[in-house]
Coordinates of C-alpha atoms and ligand atoms in Angstrom, one line a residue:
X1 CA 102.2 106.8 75.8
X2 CA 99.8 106.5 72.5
X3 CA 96.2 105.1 73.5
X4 CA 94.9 102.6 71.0
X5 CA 91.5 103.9 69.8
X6 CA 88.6 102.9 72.0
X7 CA 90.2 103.7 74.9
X8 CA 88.8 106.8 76.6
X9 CA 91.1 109.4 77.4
X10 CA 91.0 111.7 80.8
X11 CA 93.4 114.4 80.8
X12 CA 91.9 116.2 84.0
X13 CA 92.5 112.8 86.4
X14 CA 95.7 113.2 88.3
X15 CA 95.4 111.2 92.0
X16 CA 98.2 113.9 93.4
X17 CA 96.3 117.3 92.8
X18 CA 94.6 118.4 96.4
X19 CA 91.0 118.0 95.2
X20 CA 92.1 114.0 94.9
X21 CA 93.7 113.7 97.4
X22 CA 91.1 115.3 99.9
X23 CA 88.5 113.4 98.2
X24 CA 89.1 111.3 95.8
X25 CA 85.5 109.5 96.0
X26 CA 83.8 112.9 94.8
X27 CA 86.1 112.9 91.8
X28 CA 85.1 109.3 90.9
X29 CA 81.6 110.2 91.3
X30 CA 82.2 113.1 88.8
X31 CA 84.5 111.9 86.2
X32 CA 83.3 111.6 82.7
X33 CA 85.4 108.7 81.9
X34 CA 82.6 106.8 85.1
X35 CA 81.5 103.8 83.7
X36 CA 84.6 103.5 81.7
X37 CA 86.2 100.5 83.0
X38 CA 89.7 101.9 81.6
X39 CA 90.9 104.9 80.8
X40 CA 94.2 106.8 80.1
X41 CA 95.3 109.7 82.5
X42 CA 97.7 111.0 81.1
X43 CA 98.9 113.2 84.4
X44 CA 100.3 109.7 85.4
X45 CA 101.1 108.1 82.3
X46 CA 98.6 105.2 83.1
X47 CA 95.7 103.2 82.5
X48 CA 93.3 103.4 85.0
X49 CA 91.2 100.3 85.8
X50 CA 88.1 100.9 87.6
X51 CA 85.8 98.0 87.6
X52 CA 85.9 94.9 89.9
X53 CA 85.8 92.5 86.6
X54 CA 88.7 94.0 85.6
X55 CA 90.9 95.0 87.7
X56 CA 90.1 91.4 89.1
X57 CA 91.1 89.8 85.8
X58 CA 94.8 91.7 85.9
X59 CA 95.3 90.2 89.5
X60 CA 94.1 86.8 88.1
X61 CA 96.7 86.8 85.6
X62 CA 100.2 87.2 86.2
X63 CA 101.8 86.3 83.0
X64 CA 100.2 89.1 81.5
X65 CA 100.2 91.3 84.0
X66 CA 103.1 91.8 85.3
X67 CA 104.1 93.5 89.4
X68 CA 107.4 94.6 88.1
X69 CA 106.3 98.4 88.3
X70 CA 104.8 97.9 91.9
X71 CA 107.2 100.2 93.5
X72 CA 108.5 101.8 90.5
X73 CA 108.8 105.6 91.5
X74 CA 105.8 107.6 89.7
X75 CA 107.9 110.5 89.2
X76 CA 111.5 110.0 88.2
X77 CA 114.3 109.9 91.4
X78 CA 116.8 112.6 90.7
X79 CA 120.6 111.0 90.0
X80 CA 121.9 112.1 93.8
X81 CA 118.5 110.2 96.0
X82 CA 119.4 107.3 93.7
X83 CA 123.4 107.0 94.4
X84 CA 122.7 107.3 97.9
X85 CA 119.6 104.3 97.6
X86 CA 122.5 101.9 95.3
X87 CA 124.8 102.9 98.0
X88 CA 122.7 101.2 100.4
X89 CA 121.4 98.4 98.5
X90 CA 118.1 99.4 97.7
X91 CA 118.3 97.6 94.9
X92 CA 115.8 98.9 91.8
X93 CA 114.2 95.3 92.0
X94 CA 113.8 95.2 95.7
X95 CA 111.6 93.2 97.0
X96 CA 109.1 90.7 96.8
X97 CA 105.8 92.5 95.8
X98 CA 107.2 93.6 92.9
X99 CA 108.7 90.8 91.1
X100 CA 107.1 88.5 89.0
X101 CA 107.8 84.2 89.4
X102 CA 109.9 82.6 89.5
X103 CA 111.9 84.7 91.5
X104 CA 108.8 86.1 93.4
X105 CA 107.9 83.0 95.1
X106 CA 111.8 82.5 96.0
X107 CA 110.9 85.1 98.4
X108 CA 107.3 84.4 99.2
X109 CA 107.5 80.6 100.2
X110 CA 109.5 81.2 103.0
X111 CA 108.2 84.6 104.1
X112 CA 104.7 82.6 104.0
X113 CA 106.1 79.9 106.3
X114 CA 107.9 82.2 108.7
X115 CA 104.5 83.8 108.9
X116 CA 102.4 81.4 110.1
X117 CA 98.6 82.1 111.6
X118 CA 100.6 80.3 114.4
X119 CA 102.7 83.4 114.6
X120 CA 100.4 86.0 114.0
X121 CA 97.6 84.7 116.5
X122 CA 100.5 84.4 118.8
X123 CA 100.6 87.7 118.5
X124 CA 97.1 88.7 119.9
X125 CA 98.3 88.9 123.3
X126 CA 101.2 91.8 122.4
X127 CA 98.4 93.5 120.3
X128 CA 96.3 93.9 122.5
X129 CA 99.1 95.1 125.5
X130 CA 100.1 97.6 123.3
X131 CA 96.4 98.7 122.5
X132 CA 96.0 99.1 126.0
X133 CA 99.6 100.8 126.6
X134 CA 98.9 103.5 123.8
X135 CA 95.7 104.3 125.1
X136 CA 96.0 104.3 128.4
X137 CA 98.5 107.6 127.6
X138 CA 95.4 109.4 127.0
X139 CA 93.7 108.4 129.9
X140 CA 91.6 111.6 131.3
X141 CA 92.3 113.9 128.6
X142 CA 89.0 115.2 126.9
X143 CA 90.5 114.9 123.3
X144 CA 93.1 113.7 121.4
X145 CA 94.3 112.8 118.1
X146 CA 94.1 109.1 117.4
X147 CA 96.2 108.8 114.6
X148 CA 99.4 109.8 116.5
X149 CA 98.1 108.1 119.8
X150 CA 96.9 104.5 118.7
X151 CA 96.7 104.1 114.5
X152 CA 100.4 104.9 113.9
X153 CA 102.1 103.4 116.8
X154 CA 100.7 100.0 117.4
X155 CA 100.9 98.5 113.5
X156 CA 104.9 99.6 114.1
X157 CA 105.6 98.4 117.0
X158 CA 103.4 95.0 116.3
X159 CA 105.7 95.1 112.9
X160 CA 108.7 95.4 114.7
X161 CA 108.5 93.0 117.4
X162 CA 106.8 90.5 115.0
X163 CA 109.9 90.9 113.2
X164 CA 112.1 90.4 116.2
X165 CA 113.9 94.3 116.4
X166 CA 115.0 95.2 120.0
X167 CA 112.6 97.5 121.7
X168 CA 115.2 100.3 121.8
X169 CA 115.8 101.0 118.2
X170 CA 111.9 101.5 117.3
X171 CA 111.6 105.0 118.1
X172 CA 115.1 105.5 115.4
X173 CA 113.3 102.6 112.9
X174 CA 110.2 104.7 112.9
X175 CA 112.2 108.1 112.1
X176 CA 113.5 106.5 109.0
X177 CA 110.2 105.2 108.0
X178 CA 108.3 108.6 107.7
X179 CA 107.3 109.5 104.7
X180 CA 108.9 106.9 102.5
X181 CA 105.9 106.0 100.3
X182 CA 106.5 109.9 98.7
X183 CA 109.3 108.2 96.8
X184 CA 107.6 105.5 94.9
X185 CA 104.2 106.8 95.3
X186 CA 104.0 110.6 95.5
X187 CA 105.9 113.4 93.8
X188 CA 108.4 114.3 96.0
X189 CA 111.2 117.4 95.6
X190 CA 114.5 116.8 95.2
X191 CA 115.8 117.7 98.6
X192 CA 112.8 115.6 100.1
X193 CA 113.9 112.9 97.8
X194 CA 117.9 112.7 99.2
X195 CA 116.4 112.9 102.8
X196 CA 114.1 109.8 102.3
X197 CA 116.5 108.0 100.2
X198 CA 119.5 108.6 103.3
X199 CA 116.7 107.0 105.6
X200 CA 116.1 103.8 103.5
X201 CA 119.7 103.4 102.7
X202 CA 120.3 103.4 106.7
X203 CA 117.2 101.5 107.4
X204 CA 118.2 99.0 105.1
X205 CA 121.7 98.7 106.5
X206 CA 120.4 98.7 109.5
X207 CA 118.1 95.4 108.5
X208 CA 121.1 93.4 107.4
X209 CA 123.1 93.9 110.6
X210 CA 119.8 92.6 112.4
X211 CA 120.1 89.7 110.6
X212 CA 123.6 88.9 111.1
X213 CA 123.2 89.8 115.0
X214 CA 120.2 87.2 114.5
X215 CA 122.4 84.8 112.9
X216 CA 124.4 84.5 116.3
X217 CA 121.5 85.0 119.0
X218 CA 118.3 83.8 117.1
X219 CA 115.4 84.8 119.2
X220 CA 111.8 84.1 119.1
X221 CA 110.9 86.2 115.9
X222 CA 110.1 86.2 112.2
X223 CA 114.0 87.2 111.8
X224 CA 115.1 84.1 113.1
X225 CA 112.2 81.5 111.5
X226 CA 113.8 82.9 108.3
X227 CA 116.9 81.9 109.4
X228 CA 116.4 78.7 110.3
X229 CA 114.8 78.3 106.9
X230 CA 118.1 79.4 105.2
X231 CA 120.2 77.1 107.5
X232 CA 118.0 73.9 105.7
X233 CA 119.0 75.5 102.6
X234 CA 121.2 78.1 102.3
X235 CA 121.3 78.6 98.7
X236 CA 117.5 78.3 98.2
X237 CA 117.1 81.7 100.5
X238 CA 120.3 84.2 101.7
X239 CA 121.2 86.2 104.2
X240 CA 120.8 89.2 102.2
X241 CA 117.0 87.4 100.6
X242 CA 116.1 87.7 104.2
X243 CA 116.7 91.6 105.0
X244 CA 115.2 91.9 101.6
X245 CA 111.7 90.0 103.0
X246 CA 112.0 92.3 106.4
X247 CA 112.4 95.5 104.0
X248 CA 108.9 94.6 103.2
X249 CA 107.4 93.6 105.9
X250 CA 107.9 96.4 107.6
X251 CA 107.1 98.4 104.7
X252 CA 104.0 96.9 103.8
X253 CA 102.7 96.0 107.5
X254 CA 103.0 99.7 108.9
X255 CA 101.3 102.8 107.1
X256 CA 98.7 100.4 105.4
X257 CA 97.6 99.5 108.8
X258 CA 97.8 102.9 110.6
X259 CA 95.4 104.0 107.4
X260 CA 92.9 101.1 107.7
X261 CA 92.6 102.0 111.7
X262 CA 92.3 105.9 110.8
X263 CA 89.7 104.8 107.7
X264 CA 87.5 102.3 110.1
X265 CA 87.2 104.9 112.9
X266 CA 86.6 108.0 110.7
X267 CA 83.8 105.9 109.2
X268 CA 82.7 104.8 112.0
X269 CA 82.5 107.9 113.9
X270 CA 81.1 110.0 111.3
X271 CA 77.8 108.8 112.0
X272 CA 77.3 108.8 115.9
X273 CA 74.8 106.1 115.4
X274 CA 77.1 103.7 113.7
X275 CA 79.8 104.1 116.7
X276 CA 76.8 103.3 119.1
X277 CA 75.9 100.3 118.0
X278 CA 79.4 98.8 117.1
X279 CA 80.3 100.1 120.8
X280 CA 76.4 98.3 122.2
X281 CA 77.8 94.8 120.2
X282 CA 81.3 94.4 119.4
X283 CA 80.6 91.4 117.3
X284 CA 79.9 93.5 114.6
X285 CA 83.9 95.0 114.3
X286 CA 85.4 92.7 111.9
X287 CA 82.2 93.4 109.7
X288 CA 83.3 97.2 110.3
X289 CA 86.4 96.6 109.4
X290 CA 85.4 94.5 106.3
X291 CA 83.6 97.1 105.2
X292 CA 86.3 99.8 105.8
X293 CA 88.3 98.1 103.5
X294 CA 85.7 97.7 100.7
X295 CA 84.1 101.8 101.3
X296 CA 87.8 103.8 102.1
X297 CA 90.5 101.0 102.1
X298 CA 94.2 102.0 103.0
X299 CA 95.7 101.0 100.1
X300 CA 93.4 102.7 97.4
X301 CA 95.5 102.0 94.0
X302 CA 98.1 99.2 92.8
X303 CA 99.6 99.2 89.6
X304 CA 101.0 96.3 86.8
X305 CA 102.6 96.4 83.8
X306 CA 101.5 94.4 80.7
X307 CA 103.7 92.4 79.3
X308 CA 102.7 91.3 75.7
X309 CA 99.2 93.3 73.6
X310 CA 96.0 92.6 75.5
X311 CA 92.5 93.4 75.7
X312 CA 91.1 94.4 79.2
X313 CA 87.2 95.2 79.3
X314 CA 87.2 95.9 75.6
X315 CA 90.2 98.4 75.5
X316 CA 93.4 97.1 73.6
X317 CA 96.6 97.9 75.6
X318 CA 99.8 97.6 73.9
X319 CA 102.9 95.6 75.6
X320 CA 104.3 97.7 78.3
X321 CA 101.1 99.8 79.3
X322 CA 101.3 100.7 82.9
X323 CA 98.1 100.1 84.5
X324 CA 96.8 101.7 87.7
X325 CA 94.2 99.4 89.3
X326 CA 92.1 102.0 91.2
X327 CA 90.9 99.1 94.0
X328 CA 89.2 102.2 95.8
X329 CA 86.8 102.0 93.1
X330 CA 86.4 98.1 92.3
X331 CA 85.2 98.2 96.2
X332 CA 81.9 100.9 94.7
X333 CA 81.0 98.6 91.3
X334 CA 77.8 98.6 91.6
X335 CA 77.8 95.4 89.4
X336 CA 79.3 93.8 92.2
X337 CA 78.1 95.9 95.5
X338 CA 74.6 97.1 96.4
X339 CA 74.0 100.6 97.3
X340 CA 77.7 100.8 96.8
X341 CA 78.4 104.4 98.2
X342 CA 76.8 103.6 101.5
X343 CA 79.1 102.7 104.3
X344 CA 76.7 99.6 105.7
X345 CA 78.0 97.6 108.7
X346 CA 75.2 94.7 107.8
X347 CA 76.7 94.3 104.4
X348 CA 77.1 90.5 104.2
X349 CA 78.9 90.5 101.0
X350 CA 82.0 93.6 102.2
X351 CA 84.8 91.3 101.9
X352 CA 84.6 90.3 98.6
X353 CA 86.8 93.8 98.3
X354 CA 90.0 93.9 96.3
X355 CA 91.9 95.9 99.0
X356 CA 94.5 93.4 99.8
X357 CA 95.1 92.3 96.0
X358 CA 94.3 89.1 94.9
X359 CA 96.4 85.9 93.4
X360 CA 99.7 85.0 93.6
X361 CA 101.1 88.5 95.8
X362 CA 97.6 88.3 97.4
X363 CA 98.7 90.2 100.6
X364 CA 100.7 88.4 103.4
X365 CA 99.7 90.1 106.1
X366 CA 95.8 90.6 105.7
X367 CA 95.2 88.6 109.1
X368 CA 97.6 90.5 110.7
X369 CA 96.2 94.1 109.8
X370 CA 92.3 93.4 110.1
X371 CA 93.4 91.8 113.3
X372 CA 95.0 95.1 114.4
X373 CA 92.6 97.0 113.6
X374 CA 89.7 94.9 115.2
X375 CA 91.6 95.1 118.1
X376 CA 92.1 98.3 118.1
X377 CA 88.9 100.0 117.8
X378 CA 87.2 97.2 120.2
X379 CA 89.2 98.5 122.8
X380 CA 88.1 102.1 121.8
X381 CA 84.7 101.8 121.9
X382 CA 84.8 99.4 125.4
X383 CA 86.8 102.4 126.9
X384 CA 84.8 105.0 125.1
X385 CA 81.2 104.0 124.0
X386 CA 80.2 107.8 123.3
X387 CA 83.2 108.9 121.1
X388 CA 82.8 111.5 118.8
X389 CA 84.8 113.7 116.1
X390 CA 85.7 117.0 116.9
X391 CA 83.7 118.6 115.3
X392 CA 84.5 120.6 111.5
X393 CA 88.5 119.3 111.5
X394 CA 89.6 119.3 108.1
X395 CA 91.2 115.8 107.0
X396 CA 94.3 115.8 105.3
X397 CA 96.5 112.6 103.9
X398 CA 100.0 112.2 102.7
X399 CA 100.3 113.1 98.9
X400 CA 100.7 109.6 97.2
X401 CA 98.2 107.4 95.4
X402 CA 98.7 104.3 97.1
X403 CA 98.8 104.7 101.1
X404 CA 95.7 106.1 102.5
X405 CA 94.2 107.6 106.0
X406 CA 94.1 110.7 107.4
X407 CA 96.9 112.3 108.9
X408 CA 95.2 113.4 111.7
X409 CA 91.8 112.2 113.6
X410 CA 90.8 114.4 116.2
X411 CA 88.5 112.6 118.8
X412 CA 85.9 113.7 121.6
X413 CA 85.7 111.3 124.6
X414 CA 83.2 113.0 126.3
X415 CA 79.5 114.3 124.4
Ligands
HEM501 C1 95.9 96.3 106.8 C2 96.0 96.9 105.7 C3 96.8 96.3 104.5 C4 96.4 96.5 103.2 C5 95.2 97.3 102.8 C6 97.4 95.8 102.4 C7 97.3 95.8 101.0 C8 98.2 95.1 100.2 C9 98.1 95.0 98.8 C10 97.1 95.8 97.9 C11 99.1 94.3 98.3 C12 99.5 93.9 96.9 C13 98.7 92.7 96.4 C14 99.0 92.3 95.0 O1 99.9 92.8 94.3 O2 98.2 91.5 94.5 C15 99.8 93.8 99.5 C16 100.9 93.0 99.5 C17 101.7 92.6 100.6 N1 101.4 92.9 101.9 FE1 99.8 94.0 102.5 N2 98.3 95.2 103.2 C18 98.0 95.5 104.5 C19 98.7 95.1 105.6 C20 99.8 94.3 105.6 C21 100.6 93.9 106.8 C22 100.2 94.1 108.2 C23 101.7 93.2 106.3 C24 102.8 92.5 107.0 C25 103.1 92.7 108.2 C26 101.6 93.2 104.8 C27 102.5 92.5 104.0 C28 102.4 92.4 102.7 C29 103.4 91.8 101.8 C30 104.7 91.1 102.3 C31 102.9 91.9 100.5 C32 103.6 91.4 99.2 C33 103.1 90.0 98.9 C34 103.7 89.4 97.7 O3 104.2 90.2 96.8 O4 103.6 88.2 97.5 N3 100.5 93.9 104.5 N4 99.2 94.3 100.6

């Protein structure tokens, strides 16, 4: 793509190469396009928005800007992963974060009523159950890793029963959900791109017999709100509409999680004094996990498309310019955050963070996930108040630009 002149160009940026991905923050603190609000990285083929202003102004403005390239793959799908995703009706417009009104709020008006704060504080109870559950497997054992153990588990089983699956199809659910953000997000092989394609397609299938079973035995579950929605109206939201709003659901309300859990206890636990005092007064969690989410959130980048010319913080982007709004760095503006590379639990100001979007696709499940996650690591600290890290682990993180934690978070229950 041609950059208009004035628009800074950084050909050395690519959020896939290791030293990115195992840092990205040190790359942001080093690039020479810093202080450029936009600039063109030509690795990826987009714009990259850096400042809070602007990146706020794209959200703010969906006419302009539109979600259409959301879950657009970065790197093209060979023809074989995408037969096999047609095949199983992963459509190339799929779901609701990724199209723009009026058919986006088609989707979102009832997904929004089906998920009431009714439903998800009814939820606390099975949160917490689960918390326990997951970590009382660890019980007695000097370390263990807590990804595996609590942060991947419990947002997919929450997910799952929210949405109203039966118990004994999450372990086969979760199988065909590993490693699916590689192929929108990441640069995946061809073989690795069949494989996660197969999955989807079968996951998806899978969805739409749910919601015929549902159809015949409603149950007490997301599945079957939806369905009662359709029955007022069938032709204002279908059968088919309603495995589409599960497909993201479960998409969007599992590794996002799991990385906001693994973020907020790697920061936490970095500095032994921070887990201390969040262990001496759990009051201060949801400021924790506030600040997670400003500092190291899970979801570090989300992209738009422009759909006429436009000017964004002084740069002209033609119609059609691909923009990827790098919310990792809006949350370190310093325009907009004090000291902003400091992880400070008594930051009053933490959640005016970008991490769950903003405007009309502003995220539907932000109560859920911070809930999770302040459940979560409450009940980690109350069982162990002197956690640590063990000591000199490397991290490591899948390869994509928009799903963030570490893979792996090796933990010390005893000094
Ligand atoms: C906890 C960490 C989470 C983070 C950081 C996160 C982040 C995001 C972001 C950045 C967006 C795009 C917003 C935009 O385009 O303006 C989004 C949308 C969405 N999120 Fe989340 N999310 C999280 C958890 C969840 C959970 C737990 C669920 C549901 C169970 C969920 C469901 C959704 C849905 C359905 C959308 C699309 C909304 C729309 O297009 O109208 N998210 N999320």
């Amino acid at each position: 793509m041609l950059t208009g002149p004035g628009c800074p160009v950084d050909e050395s940026f690519d959020p896939l190469s290791p030293e990115f991905l195992a840092d990205p923050y040190a790359v942001m603190a080093l690039l020479p396009a810093r202080g450029a609000p936009v600039f063109f990285a030509p690795s990826i083929g987009y714009y990259v928005v850096t400042s809070y202003d602007a990146v706020d102004a794209v959200f703010r403005d969906p006419a302009t800007y539109s979600a259409a390239v959301a879950q657009a793959p970065l790197a093209p799908i060979t023809p074989e992963a995408q037969q096999i995703l047609l095949a199983g009706g992963h459509k190339p417009q799929p779901s609701m974060v990724s199209l723009d009104e009026p058919e986006h709020a088609r989707l979102r008006k009832p997904a929004a009523r089906a998920f009431s704060m009714k439903r998800v504080t009814a939820m606390i109870p099975a949160i917490e159950a689960t918390t326990a559950r997951l970590l009382d497997a660890v019980r007695g054992q000097d370390e263990f890793d807590l990804i595996a153990t609590l942060a991947y588990p419990l947002p997919a089983n929450i997910v799952f029963s929210l949405m109203g699956v039966p118990e004994q199809d999450y372990a086969q659910l979760k199988q065909w959900c590993g490693y699916r953000a590689a192929l929108g997000w990441g640069r995946p092989a061809p073989e690795l791109q069949v494989e996660i394609a197969t999955s989807m397609a079968a996951y998806r299938r899978y969805l739409r017999d749910l919601v015929t079973a549902k159809t015949r035995a409603p149950g007490d579950d997301l599945a079957s709100d939806l369905i009662a929605i359709h029955r007022e109206a069938p032709e204002r939201l279908t059968l088919d509409e309603i495995a589409s709003i599960l497909f993201s659901l479960s998409f969007a309300g599992h590794e996002t999680t799991t990385g906001l859990i693994g973020n907020t206890a790697r920061r936490l636990l970095e500095d032994p004094g921070r887990w201390a005092e969040i262990a001496a007064d759990p009051d201060l969690i949801p400021a924790a996990v506030e600040e997670s989410l400003r500092y190291d959130p899970s979801v570090p980048a989300w992209r738009r498309v422009t759909t006429r010319p436009v000017t964004l913080a002084g740069v002209d982007l033609p119609a059609g310019a691909r923009l990827f709004l790098w919310l990792a760095a809006a949350g370190r503006d310093e325009a907009v955050f004090g000291q902003p590379d400091e992880f400070d639990l008594h930051r009053t100001d933490a959640e005016r963070h970008l991490a769950f979007g903003k405007g009309l696709h502003y995220c539907l499940g932000a109560n859920l996930g911070k809930l999770e996650a302040q459940i979560a690591v409450t009940e980690l600290a109350r069982r162990h108040p002197a956690l640590s890290l063990v000591p000199d682990q490397q991290f490591t993180f899948h390869p994509n630009i928009s799903f963030r934690g570490p893979q792996v978070l090796l933990v010390r229950t005893r000094p």
